[in-house]
Coordinates of C-alpha atoms in Angstrom, one line a residue:
X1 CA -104.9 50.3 -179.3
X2 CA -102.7 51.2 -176.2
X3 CA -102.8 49.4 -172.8
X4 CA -104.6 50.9 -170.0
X5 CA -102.2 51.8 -167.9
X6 CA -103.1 50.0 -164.1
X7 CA -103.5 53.4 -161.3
X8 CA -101.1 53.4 -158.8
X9 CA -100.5 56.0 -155.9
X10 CA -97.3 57.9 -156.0
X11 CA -94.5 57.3 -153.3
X12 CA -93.9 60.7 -152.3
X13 CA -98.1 61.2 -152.2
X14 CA -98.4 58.0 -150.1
X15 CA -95.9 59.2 -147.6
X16 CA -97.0 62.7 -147.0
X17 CA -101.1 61.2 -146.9
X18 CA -99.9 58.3 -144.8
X19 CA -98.1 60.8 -142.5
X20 CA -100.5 63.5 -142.1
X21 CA -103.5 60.4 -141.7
X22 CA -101.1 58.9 -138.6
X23 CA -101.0 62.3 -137.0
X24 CA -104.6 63.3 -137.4
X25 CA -105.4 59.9 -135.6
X26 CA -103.2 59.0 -133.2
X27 CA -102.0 62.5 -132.0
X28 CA -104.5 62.7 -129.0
X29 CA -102.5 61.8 -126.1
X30 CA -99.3 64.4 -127.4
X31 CA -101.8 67.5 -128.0
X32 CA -103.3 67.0 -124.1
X33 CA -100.3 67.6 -123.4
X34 CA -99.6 71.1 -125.2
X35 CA -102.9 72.5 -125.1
X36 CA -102.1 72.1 -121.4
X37 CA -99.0 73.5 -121.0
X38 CA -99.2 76.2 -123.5
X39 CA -101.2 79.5 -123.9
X40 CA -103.1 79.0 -127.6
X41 CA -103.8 82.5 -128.0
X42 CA -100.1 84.0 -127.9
X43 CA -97.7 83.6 -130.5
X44 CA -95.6 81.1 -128.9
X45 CA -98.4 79.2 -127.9
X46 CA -99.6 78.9 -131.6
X47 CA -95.5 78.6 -132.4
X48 CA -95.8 75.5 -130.3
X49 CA -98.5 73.5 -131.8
X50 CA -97.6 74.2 -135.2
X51 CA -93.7 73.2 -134.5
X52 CA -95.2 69.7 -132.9
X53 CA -97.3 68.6 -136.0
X54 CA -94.7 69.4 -138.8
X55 CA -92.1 67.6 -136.8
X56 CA -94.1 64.4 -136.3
X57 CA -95.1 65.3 -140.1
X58 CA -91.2 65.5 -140.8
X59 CA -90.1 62.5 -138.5
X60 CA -92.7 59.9 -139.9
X61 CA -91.9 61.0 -143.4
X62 CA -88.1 60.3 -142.6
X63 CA -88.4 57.0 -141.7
X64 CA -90.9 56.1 -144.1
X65 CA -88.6 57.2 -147.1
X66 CA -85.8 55.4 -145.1
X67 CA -87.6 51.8 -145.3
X68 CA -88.4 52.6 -148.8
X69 CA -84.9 52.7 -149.7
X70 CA -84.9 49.2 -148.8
X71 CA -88.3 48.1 -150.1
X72 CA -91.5 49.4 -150.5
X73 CA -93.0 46.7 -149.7
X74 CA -91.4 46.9 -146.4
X75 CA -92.3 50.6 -145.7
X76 CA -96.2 49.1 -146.4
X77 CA -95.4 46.4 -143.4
X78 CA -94.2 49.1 -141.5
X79 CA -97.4 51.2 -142.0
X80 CA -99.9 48.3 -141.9
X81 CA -98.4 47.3 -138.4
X82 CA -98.5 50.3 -136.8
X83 CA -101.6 51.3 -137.7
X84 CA -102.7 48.3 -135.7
X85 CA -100.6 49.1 -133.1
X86 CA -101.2 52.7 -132.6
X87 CA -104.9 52.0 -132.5
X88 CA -103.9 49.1 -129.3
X89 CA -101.8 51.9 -128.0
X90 CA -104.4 54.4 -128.5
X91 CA -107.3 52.4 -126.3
X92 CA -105.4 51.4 -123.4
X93 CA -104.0 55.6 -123.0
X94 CA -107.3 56.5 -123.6
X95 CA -108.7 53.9 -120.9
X96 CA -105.9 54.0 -118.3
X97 CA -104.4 57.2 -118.8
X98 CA -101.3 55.1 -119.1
X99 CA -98.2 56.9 -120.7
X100 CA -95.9 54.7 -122.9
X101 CA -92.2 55.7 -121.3
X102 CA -89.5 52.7 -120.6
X103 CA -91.3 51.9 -117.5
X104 CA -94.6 51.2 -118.7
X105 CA -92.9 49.1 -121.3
X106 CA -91.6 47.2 -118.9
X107 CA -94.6 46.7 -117.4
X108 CA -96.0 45.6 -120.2
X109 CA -93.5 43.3 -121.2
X110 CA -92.7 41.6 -118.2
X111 CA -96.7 41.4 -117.8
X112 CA -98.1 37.6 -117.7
X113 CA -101.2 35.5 -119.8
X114 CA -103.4 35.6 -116.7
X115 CA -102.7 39.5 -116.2
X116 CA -102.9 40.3 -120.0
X117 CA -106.4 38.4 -120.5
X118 CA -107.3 40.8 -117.5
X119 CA -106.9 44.1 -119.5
X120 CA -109.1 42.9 -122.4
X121 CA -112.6 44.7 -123.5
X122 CA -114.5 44.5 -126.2
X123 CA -113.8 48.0 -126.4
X124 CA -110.8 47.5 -127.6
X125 CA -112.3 46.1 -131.3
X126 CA -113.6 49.5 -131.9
X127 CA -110.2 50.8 -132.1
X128 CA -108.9 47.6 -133.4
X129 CA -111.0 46.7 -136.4
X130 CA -110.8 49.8 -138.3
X131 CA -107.4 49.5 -138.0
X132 CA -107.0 46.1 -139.0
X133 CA -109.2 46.6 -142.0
X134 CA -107.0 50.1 -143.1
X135 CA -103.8 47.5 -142.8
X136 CA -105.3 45.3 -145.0
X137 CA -106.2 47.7 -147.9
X138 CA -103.1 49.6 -147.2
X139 CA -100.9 46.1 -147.6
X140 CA -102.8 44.4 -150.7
X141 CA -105.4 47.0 -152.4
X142 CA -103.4 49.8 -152.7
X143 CA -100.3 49.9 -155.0
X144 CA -97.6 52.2 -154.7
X145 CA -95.2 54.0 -157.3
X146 CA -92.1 52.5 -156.9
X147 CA -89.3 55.4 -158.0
X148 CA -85.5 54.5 -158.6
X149 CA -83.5 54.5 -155.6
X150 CA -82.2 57.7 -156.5
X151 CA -85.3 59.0 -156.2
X152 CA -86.2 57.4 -152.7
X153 CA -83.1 59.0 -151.2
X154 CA -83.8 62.5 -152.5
X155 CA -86.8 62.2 -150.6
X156 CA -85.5 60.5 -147.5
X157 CA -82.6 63.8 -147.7
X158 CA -85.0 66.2 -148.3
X159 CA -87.1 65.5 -145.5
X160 CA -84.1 65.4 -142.8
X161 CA -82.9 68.3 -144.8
X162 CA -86.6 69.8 -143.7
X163 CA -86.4 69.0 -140.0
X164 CA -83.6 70.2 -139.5
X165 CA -84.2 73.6 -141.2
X166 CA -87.7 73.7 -139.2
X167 CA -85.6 72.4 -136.0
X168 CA -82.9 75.7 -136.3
X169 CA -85.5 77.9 -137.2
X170 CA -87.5 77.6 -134.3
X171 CA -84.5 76.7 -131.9
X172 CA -86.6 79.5 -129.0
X173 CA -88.5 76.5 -128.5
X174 CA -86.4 74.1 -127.3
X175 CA -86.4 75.1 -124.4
X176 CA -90.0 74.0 -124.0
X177 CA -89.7 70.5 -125.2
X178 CA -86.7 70.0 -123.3
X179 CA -89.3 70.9 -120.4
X180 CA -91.6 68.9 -121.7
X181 CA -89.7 65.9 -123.4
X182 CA -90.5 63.2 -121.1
X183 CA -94.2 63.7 -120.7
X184 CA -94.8 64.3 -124.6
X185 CA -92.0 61.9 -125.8
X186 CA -94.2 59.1 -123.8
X187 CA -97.3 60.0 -125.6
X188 CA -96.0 60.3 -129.5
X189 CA -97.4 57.1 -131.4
X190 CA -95.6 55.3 -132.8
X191 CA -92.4 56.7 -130.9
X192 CA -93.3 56.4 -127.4
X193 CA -93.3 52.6 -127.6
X194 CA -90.4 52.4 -130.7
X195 CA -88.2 54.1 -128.6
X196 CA -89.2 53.3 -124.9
X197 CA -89.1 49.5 -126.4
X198 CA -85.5 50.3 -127.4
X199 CA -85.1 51.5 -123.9
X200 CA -85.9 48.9 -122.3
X201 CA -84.0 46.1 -124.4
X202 CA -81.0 48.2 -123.6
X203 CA -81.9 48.0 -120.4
X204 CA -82.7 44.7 -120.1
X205 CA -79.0 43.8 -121.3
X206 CA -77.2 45.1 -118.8
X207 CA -79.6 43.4 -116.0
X208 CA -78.7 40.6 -117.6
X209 CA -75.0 41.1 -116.9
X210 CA -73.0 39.1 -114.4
X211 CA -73.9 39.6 -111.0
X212 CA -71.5 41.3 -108.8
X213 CA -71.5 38.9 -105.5
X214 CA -71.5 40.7 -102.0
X215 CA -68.6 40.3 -99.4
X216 CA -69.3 36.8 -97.6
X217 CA -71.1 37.4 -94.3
X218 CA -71.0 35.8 -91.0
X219 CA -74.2 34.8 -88.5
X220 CA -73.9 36.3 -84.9
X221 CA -74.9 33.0 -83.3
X222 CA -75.8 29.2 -84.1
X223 CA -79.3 28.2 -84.4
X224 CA -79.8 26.0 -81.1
X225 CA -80.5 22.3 -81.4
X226 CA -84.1 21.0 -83.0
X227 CA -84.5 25.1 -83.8
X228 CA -85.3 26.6 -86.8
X229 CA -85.0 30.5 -87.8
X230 CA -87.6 31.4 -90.1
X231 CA -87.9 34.7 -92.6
X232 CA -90.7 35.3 -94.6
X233 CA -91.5 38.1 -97.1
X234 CA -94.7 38.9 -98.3
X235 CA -94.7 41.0 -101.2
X236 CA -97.8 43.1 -101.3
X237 CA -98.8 44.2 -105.1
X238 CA -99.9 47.6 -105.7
X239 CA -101.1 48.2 -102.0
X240 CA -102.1 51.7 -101.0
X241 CA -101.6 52.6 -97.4
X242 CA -104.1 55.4 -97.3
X243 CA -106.8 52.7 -97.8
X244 CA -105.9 50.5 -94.9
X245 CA -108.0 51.0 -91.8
X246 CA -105.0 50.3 -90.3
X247 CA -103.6 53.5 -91.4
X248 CA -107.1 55.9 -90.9
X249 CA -109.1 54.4 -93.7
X250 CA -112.8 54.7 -92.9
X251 CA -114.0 51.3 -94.2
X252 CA -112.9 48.3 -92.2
X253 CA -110.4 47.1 -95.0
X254 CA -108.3 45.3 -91.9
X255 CA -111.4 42.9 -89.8
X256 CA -108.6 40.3 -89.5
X257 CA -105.6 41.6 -88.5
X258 CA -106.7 44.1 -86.4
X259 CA -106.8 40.8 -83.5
X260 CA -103.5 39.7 -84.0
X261 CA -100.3 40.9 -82.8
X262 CA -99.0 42.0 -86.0
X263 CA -96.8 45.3 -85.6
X264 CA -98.1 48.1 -88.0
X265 CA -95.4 50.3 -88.7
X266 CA -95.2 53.9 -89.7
X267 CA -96.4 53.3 -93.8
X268 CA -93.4 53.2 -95.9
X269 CA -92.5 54.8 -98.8
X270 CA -91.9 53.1 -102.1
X271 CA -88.5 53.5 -104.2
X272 CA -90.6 53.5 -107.3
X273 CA -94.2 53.2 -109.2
X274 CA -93.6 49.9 -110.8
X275 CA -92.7 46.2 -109.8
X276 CA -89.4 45.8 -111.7
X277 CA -87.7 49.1 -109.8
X278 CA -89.7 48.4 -106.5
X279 CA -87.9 45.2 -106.4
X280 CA -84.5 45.9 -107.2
X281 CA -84.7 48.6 -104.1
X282 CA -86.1 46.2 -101.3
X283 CA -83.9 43.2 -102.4
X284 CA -80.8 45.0 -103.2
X285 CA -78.4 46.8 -100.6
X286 CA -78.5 49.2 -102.9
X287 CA -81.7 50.5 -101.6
X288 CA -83.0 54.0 -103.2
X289 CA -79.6 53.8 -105.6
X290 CA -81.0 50.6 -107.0
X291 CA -82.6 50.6 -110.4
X292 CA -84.7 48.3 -112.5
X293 CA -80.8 47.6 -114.2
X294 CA -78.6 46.8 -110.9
X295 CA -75.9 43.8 -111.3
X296 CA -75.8 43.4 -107.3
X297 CA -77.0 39.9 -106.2
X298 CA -80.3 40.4 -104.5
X299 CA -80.8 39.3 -101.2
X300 CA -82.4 35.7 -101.8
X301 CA -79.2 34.3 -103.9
X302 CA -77.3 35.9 -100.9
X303 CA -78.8 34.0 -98.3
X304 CA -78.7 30.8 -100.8
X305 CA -74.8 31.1 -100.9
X306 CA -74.8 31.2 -96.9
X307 CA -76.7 27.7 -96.6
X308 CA -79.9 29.7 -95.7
X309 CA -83.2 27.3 -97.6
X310 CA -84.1 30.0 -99.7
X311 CA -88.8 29.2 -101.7
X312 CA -89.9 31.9 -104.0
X313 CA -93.5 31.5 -104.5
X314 CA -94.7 33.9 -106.8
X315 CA -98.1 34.9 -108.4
X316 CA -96.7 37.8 -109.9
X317 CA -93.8 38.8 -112.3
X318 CA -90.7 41.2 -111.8
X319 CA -88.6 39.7 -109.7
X320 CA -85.0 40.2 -110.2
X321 CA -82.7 37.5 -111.1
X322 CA -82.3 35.2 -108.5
X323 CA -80.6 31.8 -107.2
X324 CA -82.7 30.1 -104.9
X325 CA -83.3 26.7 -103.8
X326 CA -86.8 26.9 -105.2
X327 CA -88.4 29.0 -107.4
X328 CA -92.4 28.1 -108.0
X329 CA -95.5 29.8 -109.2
X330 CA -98.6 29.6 -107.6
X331 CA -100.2 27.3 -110.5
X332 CA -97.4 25.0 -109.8
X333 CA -97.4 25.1 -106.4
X334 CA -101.0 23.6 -106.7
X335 CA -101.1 21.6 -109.5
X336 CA -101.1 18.2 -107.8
X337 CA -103.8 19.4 -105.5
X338 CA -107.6 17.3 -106.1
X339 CA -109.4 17.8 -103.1
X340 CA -112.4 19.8 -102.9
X341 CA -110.1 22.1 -100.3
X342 CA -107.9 23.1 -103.3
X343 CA -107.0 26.9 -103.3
X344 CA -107.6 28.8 -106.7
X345 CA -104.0 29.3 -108.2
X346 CA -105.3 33.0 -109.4
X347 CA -105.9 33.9 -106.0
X348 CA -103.0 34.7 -103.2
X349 CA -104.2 32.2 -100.8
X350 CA -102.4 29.3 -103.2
X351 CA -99.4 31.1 -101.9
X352 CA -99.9 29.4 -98.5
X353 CA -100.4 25.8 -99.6
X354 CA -98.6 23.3 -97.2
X355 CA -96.5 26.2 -96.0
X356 CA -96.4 24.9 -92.6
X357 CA -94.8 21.3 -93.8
X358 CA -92.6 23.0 -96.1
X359 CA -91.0 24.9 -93.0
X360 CA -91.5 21.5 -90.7
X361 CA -90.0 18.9 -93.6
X362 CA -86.9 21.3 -94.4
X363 CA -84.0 19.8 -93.0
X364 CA -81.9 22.9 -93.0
X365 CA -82.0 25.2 -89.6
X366 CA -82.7 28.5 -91.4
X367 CA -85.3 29.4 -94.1
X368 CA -86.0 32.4 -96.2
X369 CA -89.2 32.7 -98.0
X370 CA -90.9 34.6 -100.2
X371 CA -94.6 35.3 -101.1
X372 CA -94.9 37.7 -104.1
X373 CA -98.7 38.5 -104.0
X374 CA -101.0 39.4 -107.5
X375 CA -102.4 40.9 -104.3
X376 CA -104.5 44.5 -105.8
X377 CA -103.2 44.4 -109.5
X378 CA -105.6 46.6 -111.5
X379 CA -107.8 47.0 -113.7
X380 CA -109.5 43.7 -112.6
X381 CA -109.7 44.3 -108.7
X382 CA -113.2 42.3 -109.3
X383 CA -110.9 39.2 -109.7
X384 CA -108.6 39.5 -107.0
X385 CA -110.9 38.2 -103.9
X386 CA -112.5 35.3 -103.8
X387 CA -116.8 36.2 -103.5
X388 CA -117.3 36.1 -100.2
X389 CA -114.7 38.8 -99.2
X390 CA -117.0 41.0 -101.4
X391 CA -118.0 42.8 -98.5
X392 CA -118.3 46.6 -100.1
X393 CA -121.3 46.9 -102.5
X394 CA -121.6 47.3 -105.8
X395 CA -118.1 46.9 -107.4
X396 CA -116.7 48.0 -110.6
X397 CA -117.0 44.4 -112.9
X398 CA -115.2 45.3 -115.6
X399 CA -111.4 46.6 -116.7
X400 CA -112.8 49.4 -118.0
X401 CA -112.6 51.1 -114.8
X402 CA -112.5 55.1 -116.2
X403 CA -116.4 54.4 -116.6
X404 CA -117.3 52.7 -113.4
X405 CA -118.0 55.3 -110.4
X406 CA -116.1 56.1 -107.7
X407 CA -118.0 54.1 -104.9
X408 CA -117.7 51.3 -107.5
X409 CA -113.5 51.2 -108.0
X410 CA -113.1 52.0 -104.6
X411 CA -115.6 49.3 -103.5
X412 CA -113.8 46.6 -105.8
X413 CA -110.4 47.8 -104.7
X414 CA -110.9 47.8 -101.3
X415 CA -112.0 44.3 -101.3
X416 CA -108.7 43.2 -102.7
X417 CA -107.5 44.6 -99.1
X418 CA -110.0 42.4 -97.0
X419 CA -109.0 39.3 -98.8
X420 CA -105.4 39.9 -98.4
X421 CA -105.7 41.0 -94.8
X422 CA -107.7 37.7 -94.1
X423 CA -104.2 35.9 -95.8
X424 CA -102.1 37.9 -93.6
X425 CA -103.8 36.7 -90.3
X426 CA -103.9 33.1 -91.2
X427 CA -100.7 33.4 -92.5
X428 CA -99.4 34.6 -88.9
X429 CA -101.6 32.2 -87.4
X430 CA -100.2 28.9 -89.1
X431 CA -96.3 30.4 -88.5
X432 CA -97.2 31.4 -84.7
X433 CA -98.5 27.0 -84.2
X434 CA -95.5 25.8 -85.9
X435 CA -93.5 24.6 -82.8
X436 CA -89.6 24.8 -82.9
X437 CA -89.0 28.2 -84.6
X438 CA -88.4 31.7 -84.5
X439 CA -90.1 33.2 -86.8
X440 CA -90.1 36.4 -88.2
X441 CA -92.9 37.9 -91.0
X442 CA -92.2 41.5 -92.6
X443 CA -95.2 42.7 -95.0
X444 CA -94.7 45.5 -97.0
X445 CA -96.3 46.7 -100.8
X446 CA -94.2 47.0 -103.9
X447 CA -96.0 50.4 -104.8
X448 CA -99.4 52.0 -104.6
X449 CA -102.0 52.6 -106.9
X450 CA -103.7 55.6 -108.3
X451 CA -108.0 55.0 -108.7
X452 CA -108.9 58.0 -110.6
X453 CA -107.5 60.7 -108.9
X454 CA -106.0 63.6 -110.9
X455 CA -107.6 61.3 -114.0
X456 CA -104.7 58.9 -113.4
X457 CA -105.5 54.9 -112.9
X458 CA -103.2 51.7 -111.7
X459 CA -99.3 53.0 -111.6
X460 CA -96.3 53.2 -113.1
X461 CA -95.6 57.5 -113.4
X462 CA -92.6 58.8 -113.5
X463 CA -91.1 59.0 -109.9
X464 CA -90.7 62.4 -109.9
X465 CA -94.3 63.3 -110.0
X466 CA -95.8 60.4 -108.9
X467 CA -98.6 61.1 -106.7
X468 CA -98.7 60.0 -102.9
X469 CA -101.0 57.2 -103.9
X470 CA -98.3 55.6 -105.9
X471 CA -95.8 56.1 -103.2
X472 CA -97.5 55.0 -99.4
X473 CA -97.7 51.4 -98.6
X474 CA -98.4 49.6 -96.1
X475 CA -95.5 47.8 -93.6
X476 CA -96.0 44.8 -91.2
X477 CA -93.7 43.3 -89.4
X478 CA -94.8 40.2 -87.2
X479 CA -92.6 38.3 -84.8
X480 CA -93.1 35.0 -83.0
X481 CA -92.7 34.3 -79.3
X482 CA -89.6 32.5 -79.9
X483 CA -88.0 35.5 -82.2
X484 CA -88.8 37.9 -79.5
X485 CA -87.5 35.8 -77.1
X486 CA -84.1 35.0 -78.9
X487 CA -83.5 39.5 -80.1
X488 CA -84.8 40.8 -76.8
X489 CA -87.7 42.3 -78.7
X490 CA -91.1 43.3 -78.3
X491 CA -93.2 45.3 -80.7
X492 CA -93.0 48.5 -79.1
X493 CA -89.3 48.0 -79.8
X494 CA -89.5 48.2 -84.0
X495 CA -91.9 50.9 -84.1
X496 CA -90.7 54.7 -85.1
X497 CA -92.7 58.0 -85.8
X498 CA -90.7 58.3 -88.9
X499 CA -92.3 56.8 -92.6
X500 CA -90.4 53.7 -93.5
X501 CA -88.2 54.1 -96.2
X502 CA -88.1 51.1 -98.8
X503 CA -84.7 49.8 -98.8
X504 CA -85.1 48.8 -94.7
X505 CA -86.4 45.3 -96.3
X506 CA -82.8 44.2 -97.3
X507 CA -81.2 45.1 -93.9
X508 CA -84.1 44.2 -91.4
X509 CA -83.9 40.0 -93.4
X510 CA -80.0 40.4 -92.6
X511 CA -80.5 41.6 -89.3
X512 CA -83.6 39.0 -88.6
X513 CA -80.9 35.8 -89.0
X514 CA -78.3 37.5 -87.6
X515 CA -76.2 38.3 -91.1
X516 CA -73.8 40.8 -91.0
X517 CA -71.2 41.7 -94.0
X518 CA -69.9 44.9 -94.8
X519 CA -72.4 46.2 -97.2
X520 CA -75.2 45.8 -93.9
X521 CA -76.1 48.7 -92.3
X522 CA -77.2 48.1 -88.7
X523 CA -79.1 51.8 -88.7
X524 CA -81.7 50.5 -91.8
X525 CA -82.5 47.1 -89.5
X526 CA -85.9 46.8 -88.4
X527 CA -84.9 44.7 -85.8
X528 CA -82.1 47.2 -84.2
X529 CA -83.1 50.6 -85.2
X530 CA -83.4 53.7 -82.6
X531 CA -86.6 55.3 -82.4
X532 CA -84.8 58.4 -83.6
X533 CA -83.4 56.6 -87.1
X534 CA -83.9 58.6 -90.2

């Protein structure tokens, strides 16, 4: 009697199904994109979204074989795991209208616990189980054919020997997809994050270079006797200027400030959409030239090598790398705190503990420091403010924020504003009753954010289209009786018609202690800058 022989599926079969399944699924955020930007009843319209799916057909296929070569049991890994990832991927476009370029990945990566738990929804086990359950069958139930090696590179040439035969035969429509390459090549699962990932490593390494030191500096004048000269940099997070009253907003997002003395300057202008880049701008001489990779020492570890006390509080991430005398979270900052007065280290006002005895205890006569603020950091605006700055009613509650209503994201955004502008005032008000210093305060946003406008949510597009809304932040600048005193300033003396480019931050903290080198440029200083300054 002969064996049964067990069923198993075919290599070359499980490839082509596996491949045509992964684009019939996950191909979504890549076809918005053509049947956009195409005309579907010409030829070359139809040309066009017939090239797109045989090449992702062709690509997937390619690597597929490839990993087969090595095992087949590693080309099932492979497709178990990005099923799983694709549908992860899949949820959060869908949701967020994200795209998945080098920046995004960034984000993502550089992204802490407390702001990841904030981006999960049960929603996002409607996409995952399915996926997690096809894995599994995929991984364990199914077998696969496994063909001589021979055999798995015949396939792995054939199918490069098809792409590029389809490639040169349609070569009239490159031309397009060169057009087009950034927008669809961030929306192709799984090669929008494979790739951008890639990206970003690379990137990542040459940040991670050797800094190049600026040329040594020298102050303009000592600090007098029982003095101290006091910088401090509040970083706001993903602060739109159009929604400041103090800019023309409608609601009152500014009741606190509004009775304080704080300049507000012309809104500024971000360098880019995302933290990381942001950063690198405002801290850097290198200003608009400055990218998410510079090697140039930022402006903290530059003050730190001229004796200046140089805190970094952050509640945030994406800070470049920096020497500093003291580098603290906000959980850390308040971790020894018991008293029933303790601030909530998820909020920004943990930013602010003992900050007046800091500046007092310090021995040294000049201090930089910095507050990095979580500040309006999407999609859980709900969680930003403590409850009683929940002044605009009702408020979108959840992270799915595509399905809340306008009045609802704008509601819950905008309280994020109140509460920080209620940090701002006290803020000035514990530096303006710290006797003995000059003090100086610059607040200014990292980038804007985009609440549904266009169909776009939180930030991070490409700069070159990024919408006003991920561009225009706010800019502060306060100054204490004793600063104005010392530069010969008054308010009226800072302020400009002009919008305030980014990369004034790294000058203007220079120019605030006095700090001039040769990469400081006296014309992008707050502090001495002509009405008529570009």
């Amino acid at each position: 009697m002969k064996r049964q022989t067990s069923w198993k599926l075919g290599l070359f079969t499980a490839i082509a199904l596996y491949s045509l399944i992964n684009m019939a699924l996950f191909q979504g955020p890549v076809l918005s994109v053509i049947l956009t930007a195409i005309e579907l009843g010409t030829y070359d319209g139809k040309l066009l979204l017939t090239s797109t799916q045989i090449l992702q057909f062709l690509v997937m296929c390619i690597v597929l074989f490839l990993l087969s070569i090595f095992s087949v049991r590693l080309m099932k890994g492979f497709m178990s795991l990005n099923l799983v990832v694709n549908a992860a991927a899949l949820y959060y476009m869908n949701s967020y209208a994200i795209v998945l370029d080098r920046t995004m990945i960034g984000n993502i990566l550089n992204t802490d616990q407390g702001e990841a738990s904030q981006l999960w929804h049960p929603g996002l086990l409607l996409y995952l189980i399915p996926a997690i359950v096809a894995a599994i069958l995929l991984l364990w139930f199914i077998p696969v054919r496994k063909p001589g090696v021979v055999a798995r590179i015949m396939g792995f040439v054939a199918s490069f020997a098809l792409l590029v035969t389809w490639a040169f035969s349609t070569a009239t429509t490159w031309f397009w997809y060169d057009l087009h390459g950034e927008s669809m090549g961030s929306r192709v699962l799984p090669w929008s994050y494979v790739v951008n990932a890639a990206r970003y490593a690379n990137q990542q390494a040459l940040r991670n270079r050797e800094q190049v030191l600026l040329p040594d500096g020298e102050f303009d004048a000592v600090v007098p006797a029982g003095q101290k000269d006091v910088v401090i940099l509040v970083i706001g997070e993903a602060a739109r200027a159009d929604h400041f009253a103090h800019y023309g907003y409608g609601k009152d997002t500014n009741p606190y400030t509004k009775d304080t003395d704080i300049a507000v300057l012309p809104m500024g202008e971000s360098c880019a959409t995302y933290t990381i880049a942001a950063l690198a701008c405002m801290l850097t001489h290198e200003g608009n030239a400055a990218s998410a990779r510079t090697v140039h020492e930022p402006i903290q570890s530059y003050l730190t090598r001229h004796g200046v006390h140089t805190e970094f509080r952050s509640n945030n991430f994406g800070e470049p790398p920096i020497e500093v005398d003291n580098y603290i979270k906000a959980y850390d900052l308040v971790a020894d705190c018991t008293g029933a007065d303790c601030p909530d280290p998820k909020l920004d006002e943990s930013l602010l503990w003992e900050l007046p005895e800091l500046i007092q205890s310090t021995k040294a006569d000049r201090l930089f420091i910095t507050l990095h603020q979580t500040g309006s950091h999407g999609p859980a605006y709900y969680s930003k403010y403590s409850p009683e700055f929940g002044v605009f009613q009702p408020v979108c509650d959840t992270v799915q924020i595509a399905k809340c209503s306008e009045e609802e994201l704008h509601n819950a955004y905008d309280n994020t504003l109140v509460y920080n502008d209620y940090l701002l005032a006290e803020l000035v008000k514990e530096l303006a009753d710290i006797p003995d210093t000059r003090t100086a305060m610059i607040f200014v946003g990292d980038h804007g954010q985009s609440l549904g406008e266009n169909g776009l949510y939180l930030h991070g597009a490409p700069i070159s289209v990024a919408p006003p809304e991920q561009r225009l932040i706010p800019f502060y600048v306060w100054m204490s009786e004793g600063f104005k005193a010392s530069r010969g300033l008054d308010n009226d003396m800072i302020m400009r018609d002009k919008i305030n480019p980014h990369d004034l931050v790294f000058h203007s903290i220079l120019g605030a202690f006095g700090l001039t080198m040769d990469a400081y440029l006296p014309e992008r200083d707050l502090f001495n800058l002509p009405k008529d300054a570009s």
